[in-house]
mmCIF file of C-alpha atoms in Angstrom:
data_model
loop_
_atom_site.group_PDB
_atom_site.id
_atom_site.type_symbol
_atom_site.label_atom_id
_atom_site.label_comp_id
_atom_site.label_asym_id
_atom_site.label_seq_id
_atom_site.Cartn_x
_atom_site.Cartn_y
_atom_site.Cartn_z
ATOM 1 C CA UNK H 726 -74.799 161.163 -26.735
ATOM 2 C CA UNK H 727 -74.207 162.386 -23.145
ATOM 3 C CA UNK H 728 -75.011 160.042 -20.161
ATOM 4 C CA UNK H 729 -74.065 161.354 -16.387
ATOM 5 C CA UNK H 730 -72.941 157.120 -15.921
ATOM 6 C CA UNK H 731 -72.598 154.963 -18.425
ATOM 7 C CA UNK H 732 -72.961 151.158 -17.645
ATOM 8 C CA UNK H 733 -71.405 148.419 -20.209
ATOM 9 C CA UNK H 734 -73.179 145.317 -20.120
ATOM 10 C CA UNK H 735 -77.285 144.697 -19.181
ATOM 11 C CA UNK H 736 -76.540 141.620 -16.886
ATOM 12 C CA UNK H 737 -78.276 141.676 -13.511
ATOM 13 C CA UNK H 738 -75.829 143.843 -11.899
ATOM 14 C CA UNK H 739 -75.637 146.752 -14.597
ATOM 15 C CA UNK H 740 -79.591 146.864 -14.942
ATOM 16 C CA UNK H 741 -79.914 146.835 -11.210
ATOM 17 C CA UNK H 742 -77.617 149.935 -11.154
ATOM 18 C CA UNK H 743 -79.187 151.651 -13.915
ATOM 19 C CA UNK H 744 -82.958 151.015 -11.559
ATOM 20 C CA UNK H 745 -81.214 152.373 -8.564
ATOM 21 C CA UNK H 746 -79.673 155.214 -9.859
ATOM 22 C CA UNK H 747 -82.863 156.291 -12.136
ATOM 23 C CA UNK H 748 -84.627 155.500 -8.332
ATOM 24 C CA UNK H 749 -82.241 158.260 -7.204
ATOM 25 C CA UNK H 750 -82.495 161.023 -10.072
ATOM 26 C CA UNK H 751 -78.811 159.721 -11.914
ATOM 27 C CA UNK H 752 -79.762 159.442 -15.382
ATOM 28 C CA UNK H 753 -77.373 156.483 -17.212
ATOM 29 C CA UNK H 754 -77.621 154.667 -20.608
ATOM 30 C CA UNK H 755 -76.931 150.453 -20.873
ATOM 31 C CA UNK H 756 -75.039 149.510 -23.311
ATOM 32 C CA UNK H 757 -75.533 145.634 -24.105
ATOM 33 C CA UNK H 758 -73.357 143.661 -26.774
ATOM 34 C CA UNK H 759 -75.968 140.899 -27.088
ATOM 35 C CA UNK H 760 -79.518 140.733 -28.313
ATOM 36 C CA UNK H 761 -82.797 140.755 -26.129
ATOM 37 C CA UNK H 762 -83.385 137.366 -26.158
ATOM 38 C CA UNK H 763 -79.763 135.950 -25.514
ATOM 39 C CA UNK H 764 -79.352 138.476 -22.483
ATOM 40 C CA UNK H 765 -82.974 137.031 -21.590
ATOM 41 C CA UNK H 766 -82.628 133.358 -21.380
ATOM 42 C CA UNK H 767 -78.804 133.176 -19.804
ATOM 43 C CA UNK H 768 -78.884 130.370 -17.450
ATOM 44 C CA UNK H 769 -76.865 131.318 -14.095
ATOM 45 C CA UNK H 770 -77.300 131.245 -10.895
ATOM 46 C CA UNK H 771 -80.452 131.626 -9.175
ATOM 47 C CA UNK H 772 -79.911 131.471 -5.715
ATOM 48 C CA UNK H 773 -80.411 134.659 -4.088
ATOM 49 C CA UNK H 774 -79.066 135.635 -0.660
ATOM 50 C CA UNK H 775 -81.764 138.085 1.832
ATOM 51 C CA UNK H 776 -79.221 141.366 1.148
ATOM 52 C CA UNK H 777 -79.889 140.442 -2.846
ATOM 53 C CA UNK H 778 -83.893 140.420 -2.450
ATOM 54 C CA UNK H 779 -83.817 143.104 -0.564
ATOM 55 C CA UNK H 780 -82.029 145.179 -2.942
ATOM 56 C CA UNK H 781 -84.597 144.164 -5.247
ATOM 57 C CA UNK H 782 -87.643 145.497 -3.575
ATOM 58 C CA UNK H 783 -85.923 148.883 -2.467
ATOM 59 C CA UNK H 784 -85.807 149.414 -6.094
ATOM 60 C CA UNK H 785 -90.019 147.974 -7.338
ATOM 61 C CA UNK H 786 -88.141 144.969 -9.378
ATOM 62 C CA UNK H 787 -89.270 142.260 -6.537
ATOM 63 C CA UNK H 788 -93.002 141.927 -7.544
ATOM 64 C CA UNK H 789 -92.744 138.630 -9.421
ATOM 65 C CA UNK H 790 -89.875 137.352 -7.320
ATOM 66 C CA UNK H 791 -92.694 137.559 -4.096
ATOM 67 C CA UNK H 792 -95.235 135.805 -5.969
ATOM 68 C CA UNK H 793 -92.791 132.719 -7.545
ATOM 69 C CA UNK H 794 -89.752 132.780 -5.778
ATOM 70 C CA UNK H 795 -89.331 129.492 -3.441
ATOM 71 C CA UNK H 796 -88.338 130.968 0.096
ATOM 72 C CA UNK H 797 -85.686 128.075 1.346
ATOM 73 C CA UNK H 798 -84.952 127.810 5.220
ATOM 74 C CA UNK H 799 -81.928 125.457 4.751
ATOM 75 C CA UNK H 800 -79.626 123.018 2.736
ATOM 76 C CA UNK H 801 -79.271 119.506 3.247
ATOM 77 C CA UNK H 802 -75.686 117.995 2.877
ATOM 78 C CA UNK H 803 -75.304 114.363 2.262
ATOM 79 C CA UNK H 804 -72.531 111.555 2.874
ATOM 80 C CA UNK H 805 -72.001 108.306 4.138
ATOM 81 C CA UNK H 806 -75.039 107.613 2.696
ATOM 82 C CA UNK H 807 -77.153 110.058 5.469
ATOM 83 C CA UNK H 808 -78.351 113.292 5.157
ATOM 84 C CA UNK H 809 -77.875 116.331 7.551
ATOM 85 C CA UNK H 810 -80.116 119.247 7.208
ATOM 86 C CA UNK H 811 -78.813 122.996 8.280
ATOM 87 C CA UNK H 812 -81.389 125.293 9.362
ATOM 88 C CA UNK H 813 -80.516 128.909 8.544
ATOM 89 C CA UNK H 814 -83.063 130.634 10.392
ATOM 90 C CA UNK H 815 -82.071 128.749 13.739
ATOM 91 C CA UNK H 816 -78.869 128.804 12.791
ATOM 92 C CA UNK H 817 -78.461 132.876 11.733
ATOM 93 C CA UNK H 818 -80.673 135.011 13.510
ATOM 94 C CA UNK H 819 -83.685 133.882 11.143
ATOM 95 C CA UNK H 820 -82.287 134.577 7.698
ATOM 96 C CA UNK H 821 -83.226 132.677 4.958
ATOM 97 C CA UNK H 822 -82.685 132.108 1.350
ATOM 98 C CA UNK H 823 -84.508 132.280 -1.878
ATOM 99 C CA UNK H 824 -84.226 130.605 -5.638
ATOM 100 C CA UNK H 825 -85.561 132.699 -8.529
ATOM 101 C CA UNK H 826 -83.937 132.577 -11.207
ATOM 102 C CA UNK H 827 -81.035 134.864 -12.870
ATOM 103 C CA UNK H 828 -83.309 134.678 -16.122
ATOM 104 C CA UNK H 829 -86.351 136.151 -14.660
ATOM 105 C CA UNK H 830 -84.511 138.601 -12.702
ATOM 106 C CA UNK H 831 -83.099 140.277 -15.847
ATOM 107 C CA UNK H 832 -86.440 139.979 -17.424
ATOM 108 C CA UNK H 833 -88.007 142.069 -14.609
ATOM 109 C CA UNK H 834 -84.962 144.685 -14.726
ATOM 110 C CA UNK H 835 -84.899 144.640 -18.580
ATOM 111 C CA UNK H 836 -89.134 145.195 -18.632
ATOM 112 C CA UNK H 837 -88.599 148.084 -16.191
ATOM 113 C CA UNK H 838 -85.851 149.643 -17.567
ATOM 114 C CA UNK H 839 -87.456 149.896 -21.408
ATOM 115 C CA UNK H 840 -90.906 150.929 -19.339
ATOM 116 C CA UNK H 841 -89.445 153.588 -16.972
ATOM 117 C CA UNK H 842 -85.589 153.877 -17.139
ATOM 118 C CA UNK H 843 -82.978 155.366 -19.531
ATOM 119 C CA UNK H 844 -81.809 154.173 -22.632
ATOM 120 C CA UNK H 845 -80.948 150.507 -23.155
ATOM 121 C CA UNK H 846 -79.094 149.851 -26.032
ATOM 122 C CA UNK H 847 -79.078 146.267 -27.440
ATOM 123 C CA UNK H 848 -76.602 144.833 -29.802
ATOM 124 C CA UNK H 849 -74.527 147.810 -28.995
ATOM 125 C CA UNK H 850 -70.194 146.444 -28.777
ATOM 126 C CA UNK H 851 -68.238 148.736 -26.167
ATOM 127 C CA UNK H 852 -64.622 148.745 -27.752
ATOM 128 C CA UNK H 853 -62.810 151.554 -26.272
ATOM 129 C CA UNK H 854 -63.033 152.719 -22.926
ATOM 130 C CA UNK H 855 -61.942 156.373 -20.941
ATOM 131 C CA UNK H 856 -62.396 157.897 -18.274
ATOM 132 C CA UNK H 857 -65.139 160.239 -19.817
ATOM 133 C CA UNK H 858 -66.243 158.213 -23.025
ATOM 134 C CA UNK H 859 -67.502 154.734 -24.361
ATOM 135 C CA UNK H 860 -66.553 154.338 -27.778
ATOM 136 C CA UNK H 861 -69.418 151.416 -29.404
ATOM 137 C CA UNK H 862 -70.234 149.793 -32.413
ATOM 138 C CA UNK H 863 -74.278 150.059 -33.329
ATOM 139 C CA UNK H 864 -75.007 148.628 -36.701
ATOM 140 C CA UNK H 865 -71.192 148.784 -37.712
ATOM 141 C CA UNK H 866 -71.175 152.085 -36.909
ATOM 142 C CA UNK H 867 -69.217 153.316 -34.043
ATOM 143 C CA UNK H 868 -70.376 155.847 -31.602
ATOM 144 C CA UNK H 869 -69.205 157.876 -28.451
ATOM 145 C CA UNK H 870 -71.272 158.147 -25.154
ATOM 146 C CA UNK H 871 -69.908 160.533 -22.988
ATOM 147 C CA UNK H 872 -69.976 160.736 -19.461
ATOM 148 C CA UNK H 873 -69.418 161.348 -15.705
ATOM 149 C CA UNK H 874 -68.417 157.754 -15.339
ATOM 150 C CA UNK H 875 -68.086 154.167 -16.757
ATOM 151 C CA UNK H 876 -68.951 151.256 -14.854
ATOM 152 C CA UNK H 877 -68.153 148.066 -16.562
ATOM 153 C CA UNK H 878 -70.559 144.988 -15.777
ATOM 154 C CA UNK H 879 -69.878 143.082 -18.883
ATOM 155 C CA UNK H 880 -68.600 140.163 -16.995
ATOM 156 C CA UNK H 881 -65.177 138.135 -17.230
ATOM 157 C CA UNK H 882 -65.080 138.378 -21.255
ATOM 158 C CA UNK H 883 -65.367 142.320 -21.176
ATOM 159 C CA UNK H 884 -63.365 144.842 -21.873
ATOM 160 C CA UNK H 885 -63.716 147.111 -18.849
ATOM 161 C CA UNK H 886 -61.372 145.123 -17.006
ATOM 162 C CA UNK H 887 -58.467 146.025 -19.382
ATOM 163 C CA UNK H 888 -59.614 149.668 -18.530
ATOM 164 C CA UNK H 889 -58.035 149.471 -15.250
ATOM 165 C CA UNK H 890 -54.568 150.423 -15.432
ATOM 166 C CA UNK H 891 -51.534 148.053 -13.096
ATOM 167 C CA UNK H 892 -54.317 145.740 -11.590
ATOM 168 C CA UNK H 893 -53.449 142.952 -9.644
ATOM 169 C CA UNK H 894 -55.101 139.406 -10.783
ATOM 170 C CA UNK H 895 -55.450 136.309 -8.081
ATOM 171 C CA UNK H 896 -56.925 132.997 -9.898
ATOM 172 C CA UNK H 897 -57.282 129.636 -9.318
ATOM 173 C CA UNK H 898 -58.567 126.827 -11.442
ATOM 174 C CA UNK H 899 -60.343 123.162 -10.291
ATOM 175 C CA UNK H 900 -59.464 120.247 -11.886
ATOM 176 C CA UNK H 901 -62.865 119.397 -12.630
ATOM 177 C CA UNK H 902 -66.113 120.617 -14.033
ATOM 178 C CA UNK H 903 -70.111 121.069 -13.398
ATOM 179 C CA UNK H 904 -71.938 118.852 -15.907
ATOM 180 C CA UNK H 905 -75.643 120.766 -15.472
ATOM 181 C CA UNK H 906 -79.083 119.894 -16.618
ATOM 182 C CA UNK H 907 -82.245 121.329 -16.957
ATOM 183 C CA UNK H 908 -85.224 118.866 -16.584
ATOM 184 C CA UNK H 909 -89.189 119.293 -16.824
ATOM 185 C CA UNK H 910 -89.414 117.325 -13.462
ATOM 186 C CA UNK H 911 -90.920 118.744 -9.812
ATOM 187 C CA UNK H 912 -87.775 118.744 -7.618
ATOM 188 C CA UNK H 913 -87.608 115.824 -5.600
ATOM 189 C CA UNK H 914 -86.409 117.880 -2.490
ATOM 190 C CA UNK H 915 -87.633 120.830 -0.335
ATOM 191 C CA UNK H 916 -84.318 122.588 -0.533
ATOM 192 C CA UNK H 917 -81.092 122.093 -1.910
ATOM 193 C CA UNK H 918 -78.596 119.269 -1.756
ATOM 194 C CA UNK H 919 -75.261 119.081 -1.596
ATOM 195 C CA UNK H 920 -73.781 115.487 -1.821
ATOM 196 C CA UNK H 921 -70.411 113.831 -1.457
ATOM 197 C CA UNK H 922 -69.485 110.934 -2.265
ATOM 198 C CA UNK H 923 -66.535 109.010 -3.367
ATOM 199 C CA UNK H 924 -68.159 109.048 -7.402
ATOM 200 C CA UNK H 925 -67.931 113.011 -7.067
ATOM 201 C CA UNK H 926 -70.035 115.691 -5.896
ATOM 202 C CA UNK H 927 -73.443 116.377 -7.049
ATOM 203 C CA UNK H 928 -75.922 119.526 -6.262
ATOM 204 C CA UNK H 929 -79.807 118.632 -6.277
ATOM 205 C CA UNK H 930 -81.902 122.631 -7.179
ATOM 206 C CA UNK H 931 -84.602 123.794 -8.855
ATOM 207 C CA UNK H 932 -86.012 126.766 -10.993
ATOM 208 C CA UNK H 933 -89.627 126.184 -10.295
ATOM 209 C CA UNK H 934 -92.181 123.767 -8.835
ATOM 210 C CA UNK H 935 -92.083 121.898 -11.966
ATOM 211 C CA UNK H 936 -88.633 122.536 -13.265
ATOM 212 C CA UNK H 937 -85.085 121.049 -11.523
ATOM 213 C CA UNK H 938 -81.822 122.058 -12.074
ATOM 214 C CA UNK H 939 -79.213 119.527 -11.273
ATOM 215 C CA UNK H 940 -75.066 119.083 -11.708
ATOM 216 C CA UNK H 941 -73.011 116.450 -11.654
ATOM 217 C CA UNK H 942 -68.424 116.706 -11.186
ATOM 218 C CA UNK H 943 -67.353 115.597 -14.145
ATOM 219 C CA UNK H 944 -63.781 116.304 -15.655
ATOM 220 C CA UNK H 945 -62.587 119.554 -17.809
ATOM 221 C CA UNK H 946 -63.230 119.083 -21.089
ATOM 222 C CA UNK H 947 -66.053 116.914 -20.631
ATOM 223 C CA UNK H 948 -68.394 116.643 -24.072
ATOM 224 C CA UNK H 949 -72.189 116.825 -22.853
ATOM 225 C CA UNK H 950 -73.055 114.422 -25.583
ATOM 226 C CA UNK H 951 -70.799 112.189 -24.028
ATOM 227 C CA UNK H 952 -73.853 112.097 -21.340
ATOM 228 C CA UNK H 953 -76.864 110.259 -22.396
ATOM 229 C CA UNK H 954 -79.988 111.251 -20.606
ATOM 230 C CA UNK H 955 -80.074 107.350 -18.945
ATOM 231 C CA UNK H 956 -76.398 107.787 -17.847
ATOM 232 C CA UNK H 957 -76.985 111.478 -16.194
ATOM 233 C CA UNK H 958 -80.118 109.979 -14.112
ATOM 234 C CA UNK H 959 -78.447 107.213 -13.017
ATOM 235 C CA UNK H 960 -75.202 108.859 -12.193
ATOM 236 C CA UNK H 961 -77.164 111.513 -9.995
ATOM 237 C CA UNK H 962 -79.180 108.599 -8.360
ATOM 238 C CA UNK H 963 -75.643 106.965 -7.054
ATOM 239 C CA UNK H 964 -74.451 110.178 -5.664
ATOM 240 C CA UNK H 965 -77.378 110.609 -3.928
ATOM 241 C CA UNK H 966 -77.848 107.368 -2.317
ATOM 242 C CA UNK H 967 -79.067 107.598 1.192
ATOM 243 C CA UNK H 968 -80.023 104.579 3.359
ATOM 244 C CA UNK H 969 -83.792 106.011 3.530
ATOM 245 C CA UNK H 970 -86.931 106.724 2.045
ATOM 246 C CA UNK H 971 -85.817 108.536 -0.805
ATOM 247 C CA UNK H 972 -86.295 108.699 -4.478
ATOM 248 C CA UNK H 973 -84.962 111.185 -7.196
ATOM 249 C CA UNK H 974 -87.727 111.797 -9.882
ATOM 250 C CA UNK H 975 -86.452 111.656 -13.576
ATOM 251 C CA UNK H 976 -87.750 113.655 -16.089
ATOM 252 C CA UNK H 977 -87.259 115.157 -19.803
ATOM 253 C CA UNK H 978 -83.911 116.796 -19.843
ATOM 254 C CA UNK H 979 -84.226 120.019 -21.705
ATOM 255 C CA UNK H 980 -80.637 121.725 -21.695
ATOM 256 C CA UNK H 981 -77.160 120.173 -20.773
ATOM 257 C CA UNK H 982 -73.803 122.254 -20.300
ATOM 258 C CA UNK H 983 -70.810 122.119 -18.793
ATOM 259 C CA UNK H 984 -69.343 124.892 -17.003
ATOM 260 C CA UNK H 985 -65.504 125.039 -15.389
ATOM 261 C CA UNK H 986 -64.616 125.897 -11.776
ATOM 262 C CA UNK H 987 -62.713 128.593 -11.648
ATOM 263 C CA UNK H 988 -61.814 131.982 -8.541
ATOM 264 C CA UNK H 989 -60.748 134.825 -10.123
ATOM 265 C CA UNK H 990 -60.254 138.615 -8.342
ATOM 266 C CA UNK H 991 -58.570 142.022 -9.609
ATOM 267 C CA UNK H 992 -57.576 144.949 -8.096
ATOM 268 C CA UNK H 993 -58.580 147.444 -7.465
ATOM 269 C CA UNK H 994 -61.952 147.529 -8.894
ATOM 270 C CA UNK H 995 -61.664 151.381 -9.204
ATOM 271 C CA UNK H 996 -59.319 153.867 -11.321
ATOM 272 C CA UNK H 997 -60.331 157.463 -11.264
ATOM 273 C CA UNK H 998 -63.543 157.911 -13.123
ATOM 274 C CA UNK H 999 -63.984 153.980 -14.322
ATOM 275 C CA UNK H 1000 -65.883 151.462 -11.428
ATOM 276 C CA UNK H 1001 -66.026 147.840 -12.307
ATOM 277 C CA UNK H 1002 -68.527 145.631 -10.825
ATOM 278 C CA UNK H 1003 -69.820 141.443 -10.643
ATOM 279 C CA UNK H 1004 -68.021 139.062 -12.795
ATOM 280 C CA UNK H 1005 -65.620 141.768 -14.413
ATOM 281 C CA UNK H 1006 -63.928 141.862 -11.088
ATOM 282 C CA UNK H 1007 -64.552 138.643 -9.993
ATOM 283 C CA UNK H 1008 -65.337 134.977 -10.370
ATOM 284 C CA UNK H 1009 -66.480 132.172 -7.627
ATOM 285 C CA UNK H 1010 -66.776 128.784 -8.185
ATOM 286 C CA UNK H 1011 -70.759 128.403 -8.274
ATOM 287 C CA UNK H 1012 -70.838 125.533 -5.230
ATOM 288 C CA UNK H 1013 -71.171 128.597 -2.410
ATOM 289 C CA UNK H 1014 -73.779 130.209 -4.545
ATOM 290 C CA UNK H 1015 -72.340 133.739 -4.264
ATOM 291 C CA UNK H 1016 -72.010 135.363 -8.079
ATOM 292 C CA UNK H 1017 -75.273 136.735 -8.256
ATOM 293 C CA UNK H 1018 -75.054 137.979 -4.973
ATOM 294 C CA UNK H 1019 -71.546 139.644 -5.106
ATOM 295 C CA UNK H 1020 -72.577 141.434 -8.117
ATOM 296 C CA UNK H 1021 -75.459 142.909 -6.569
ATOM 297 C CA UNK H 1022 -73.612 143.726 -3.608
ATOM 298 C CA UNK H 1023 -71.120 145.747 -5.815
ATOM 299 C CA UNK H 1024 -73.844 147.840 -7.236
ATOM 300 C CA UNK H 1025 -75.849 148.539 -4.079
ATOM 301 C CA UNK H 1026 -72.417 149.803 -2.519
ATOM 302 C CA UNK H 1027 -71.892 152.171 -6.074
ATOM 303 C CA UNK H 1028 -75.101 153.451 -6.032
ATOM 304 C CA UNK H 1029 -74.817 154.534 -2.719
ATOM 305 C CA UNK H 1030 -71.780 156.048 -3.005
ATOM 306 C CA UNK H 1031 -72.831 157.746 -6.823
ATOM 307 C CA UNK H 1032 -76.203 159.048 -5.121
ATOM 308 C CA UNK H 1033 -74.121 160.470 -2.264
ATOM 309 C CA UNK H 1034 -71.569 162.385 -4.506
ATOM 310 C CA UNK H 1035 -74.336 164.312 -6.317
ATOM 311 C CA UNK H 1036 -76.510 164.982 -3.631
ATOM 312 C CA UNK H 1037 -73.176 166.108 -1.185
ATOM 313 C CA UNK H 1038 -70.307 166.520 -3.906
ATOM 314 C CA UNK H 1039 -68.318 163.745 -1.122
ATOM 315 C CA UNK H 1040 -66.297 161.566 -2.674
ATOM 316 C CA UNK H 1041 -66.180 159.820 0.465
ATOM 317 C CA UNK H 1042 -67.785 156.408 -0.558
ATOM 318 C CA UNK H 1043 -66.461 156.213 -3.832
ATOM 319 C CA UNK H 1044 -63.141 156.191 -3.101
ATOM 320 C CA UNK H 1045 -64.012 153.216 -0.472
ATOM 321 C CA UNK H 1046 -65.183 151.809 -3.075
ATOM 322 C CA UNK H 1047 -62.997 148.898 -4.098
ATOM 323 C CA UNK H 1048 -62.013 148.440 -0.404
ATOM 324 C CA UNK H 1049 -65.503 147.874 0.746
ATOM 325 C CA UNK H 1050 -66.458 145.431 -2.321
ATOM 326 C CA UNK H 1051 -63.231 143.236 -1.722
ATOM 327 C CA UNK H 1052 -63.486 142.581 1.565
ATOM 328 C CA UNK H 1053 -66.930 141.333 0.915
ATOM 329 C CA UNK H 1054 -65.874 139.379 -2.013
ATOM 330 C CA UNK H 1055 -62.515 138.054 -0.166
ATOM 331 C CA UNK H 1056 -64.733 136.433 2.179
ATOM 332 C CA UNK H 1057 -66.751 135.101 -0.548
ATOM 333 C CA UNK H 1058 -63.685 133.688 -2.361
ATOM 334 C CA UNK H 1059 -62.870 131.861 0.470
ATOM 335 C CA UNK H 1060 -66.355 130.133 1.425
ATOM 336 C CA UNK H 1061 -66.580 129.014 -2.068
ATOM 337 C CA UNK H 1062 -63.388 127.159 -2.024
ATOM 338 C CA UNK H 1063 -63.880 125.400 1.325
ATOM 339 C CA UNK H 1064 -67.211 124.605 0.240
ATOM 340 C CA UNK H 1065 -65.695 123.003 -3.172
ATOM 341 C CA UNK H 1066 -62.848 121.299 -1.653
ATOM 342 C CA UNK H 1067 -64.954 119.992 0.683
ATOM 343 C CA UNK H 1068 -67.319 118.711 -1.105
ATOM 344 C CA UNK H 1069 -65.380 117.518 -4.342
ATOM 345 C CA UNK H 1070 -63.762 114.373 -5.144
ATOM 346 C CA UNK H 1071 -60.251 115.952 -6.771
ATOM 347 C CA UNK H 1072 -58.352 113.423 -9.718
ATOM 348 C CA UNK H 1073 -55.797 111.507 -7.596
ATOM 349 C CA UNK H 1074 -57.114 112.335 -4.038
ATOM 350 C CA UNK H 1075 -56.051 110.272 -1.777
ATOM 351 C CA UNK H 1076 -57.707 108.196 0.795
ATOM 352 C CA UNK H 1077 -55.986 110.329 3.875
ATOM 353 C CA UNK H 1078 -57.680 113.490 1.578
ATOM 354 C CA UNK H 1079 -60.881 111.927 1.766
ATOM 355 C CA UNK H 1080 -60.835 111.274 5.182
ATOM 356 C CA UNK H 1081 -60.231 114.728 5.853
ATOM 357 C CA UNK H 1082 -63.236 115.644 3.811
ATOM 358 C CA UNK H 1083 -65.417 113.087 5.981
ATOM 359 C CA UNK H 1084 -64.260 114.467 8.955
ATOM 360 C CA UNK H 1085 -64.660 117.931 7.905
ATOM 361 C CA UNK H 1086 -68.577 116.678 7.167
ATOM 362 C CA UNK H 1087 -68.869 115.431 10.231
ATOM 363 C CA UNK H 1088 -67.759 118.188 12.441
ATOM 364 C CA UNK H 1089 -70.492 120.327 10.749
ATOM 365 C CA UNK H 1090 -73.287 117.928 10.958
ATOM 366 C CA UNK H 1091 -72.190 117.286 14.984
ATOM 367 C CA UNK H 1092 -71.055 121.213 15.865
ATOM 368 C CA UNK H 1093 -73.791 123.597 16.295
ATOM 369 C CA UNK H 1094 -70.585 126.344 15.729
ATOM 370 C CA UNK H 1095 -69.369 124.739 12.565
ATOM 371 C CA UNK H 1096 -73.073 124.160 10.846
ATOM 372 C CA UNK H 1097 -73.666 128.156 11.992
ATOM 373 C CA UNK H 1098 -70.343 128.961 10.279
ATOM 374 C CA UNK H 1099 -71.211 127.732 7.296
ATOM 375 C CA UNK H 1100 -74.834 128.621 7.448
ATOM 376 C CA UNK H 1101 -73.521 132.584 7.970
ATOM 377 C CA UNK H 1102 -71.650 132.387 5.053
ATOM 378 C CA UNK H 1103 -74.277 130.629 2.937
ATOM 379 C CA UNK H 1104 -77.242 133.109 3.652
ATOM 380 C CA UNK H 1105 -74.961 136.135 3.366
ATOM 381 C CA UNK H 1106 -73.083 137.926 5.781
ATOM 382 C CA UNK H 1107 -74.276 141.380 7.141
#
């Protein structure tokens, strides 16, 4: 089997790369270790910055995201017991943000791929890679794909990483944890919020009109069962206390998991002939909602460069490559760990740490430069 790029793992980011590149005459073939339906109903994020939608349009995957994605102009950060809302638009030259979630966008890709694209091969284990094969298992039987080149999207717990000869590995881990729900309740906001508060940090969202998605701190190695459905609603109603006209709506919780905080990077994200791309190169803590969005960002700047090396033969872009991405994802890195130290309560903080955090709060709910700052960084920068 011959495939001019081959592209391990049908996540957003490799089935986004597979539409632009088919967009742009590059045939590829998806190789995916999981199922249909697991790859279908993931949960991640679902917060997508302007750069992320637009992608998706450029490429005819946007037409359910118009119809049912929520278009949000700002977030609302609460503490002291008020809220603050930040208005992007005013705030960034009118950009905005929208929530549609991960799930659906990978049913959209994964309904256009199998409709229009190249292969996409399901239940199909990548375990070897080089620069000009895949080596996969398909019904216990193992298989080569040849090819130009190998882009590796299968995420943190992939191989491709390995692939990559003397990288360099930056990490960090939180002392705590996102305890996160699913519940068959109408959000009982217009937008997103953030609150602090000396109990820990919680994070009000949503997945649709009639379904919220909400997370509570809680420490590593926290058991969800330990978490009654009573005990979840009422924690999240402390942490958002605010002295107004406020109430959070309860609902049936449908899903509960706990996910750690973690910032991972390698580099380079390049050798020779291999490209990785989202999660396999890097990790964010989810409270500056950038995953998604890096991941797409990756693949819009590969497909560019991939496009322009067969249409021109320059090699120009590609070997900017990993330069380009990290500087995007650096930046990244960096507002998602101001916005979780900022906004989490850490085991044994003290009350000069806390006071900090306050302050911090306050200095973007007062500063017009310090609520842009954040608001730039939150809607994607340019």
């Amino acid at each position: 089997m011959f495939a001019t790029v081959a592209i391990i793992g049908a996540g957003p980011a490799g089935l986004l790369l597979a539409r632009m590149l088919h967009k742009a005459g590059i045939d590829s073939v998806v190789l995916e270790h999981r199922d249909r339906a697991y790859v279908e109903h993931r949960q991640r994020a679902g917060m997508l910055e302007q750069g992320t939608v637009d992608a998706l349009r450029a490429c005819g995957a946007a037409d359910r995201l118009d119809r049912e994605g929520l278009l949000h102009h700002g977030i609302e950060l609460r503490f002291d017991r008020r809220s603050h809302h930040l208005d992007f638009p005013d705030l960034t030259g009118g950009r905005s943000v929208t929530i549609y979630a991960q799930t659906e966008i990978v049913k959209d890709l994964v309904a256009l791929q199998l409709r229009e694209g190249g292969p996409l091969i399901f239940e199909a284990q990548a375990v070897a890679i080089e620069q000009d094969m895949v080596t996969f298992l398909r019904d216990g039987v193992e298989e080569k794909l040849s090819c130009d080149f190998v882009v590796g999207c299968d995420g943190f717990h992939g191989i491709s990483r390995a692939a990559i000869p003397d990288a360099r590995t930056y990490e960090r881990d939180y002392p705590y944890s996102w305890l996160g729900i699913l519940a068959d309740v109408p959000p009982s906001c217009a937008e997103l919020i953030y609150a602090h508060s000396e109990r820990g940090f919680a994070l009000h969202s949503m997945r649709s009109p009639t379904v919220s998605r909400l997370y509570l701190q809680v420490p590593n190695d926290t058991d969800p069962d330990d978490w009654p459905d009573d005990r979840i609603w009422d924690e999240l109603d402390a942490r958002f206390a605010v002295d107004a006209d406020w109430k959070l709506m309860r609902g049936p919780i449908t899903q509960k998991s706990v996910t750690p905080m973690r910032s991972f990077v390698t580099e380079p994200m390049r050798h020779d002939r291999i490209f990785l791309a989202g999660d396999a190169a890097h990790i964010v803590p989810p409270t500056g909602a950038k995953g998604l969005n890096l991941a797409i960002s990756d693949v819009v700047i590969l497909a560019r460069a991939l496009e322009r090396w067969y249409a021109t033969g320059s090699a120009d872009l590609l070997d900017a490559y990993s330069d380009t991405c990290l500087r995007r994802v650096w930046r990244a890195e960096h507002f998602s760990y101001f916005m979780t130290t900022l906004l989490h309560r850490a085991p044994g903080q003290t009350a000069f740490d806390a006071r900090l955090q306050l302050s911090q709060l306050h200095r973007i709910a007062d500063s017009r430069h310090a609520a842009a700052e954040l608001a730039e960084n939150y809607a994607g920068l340019r």
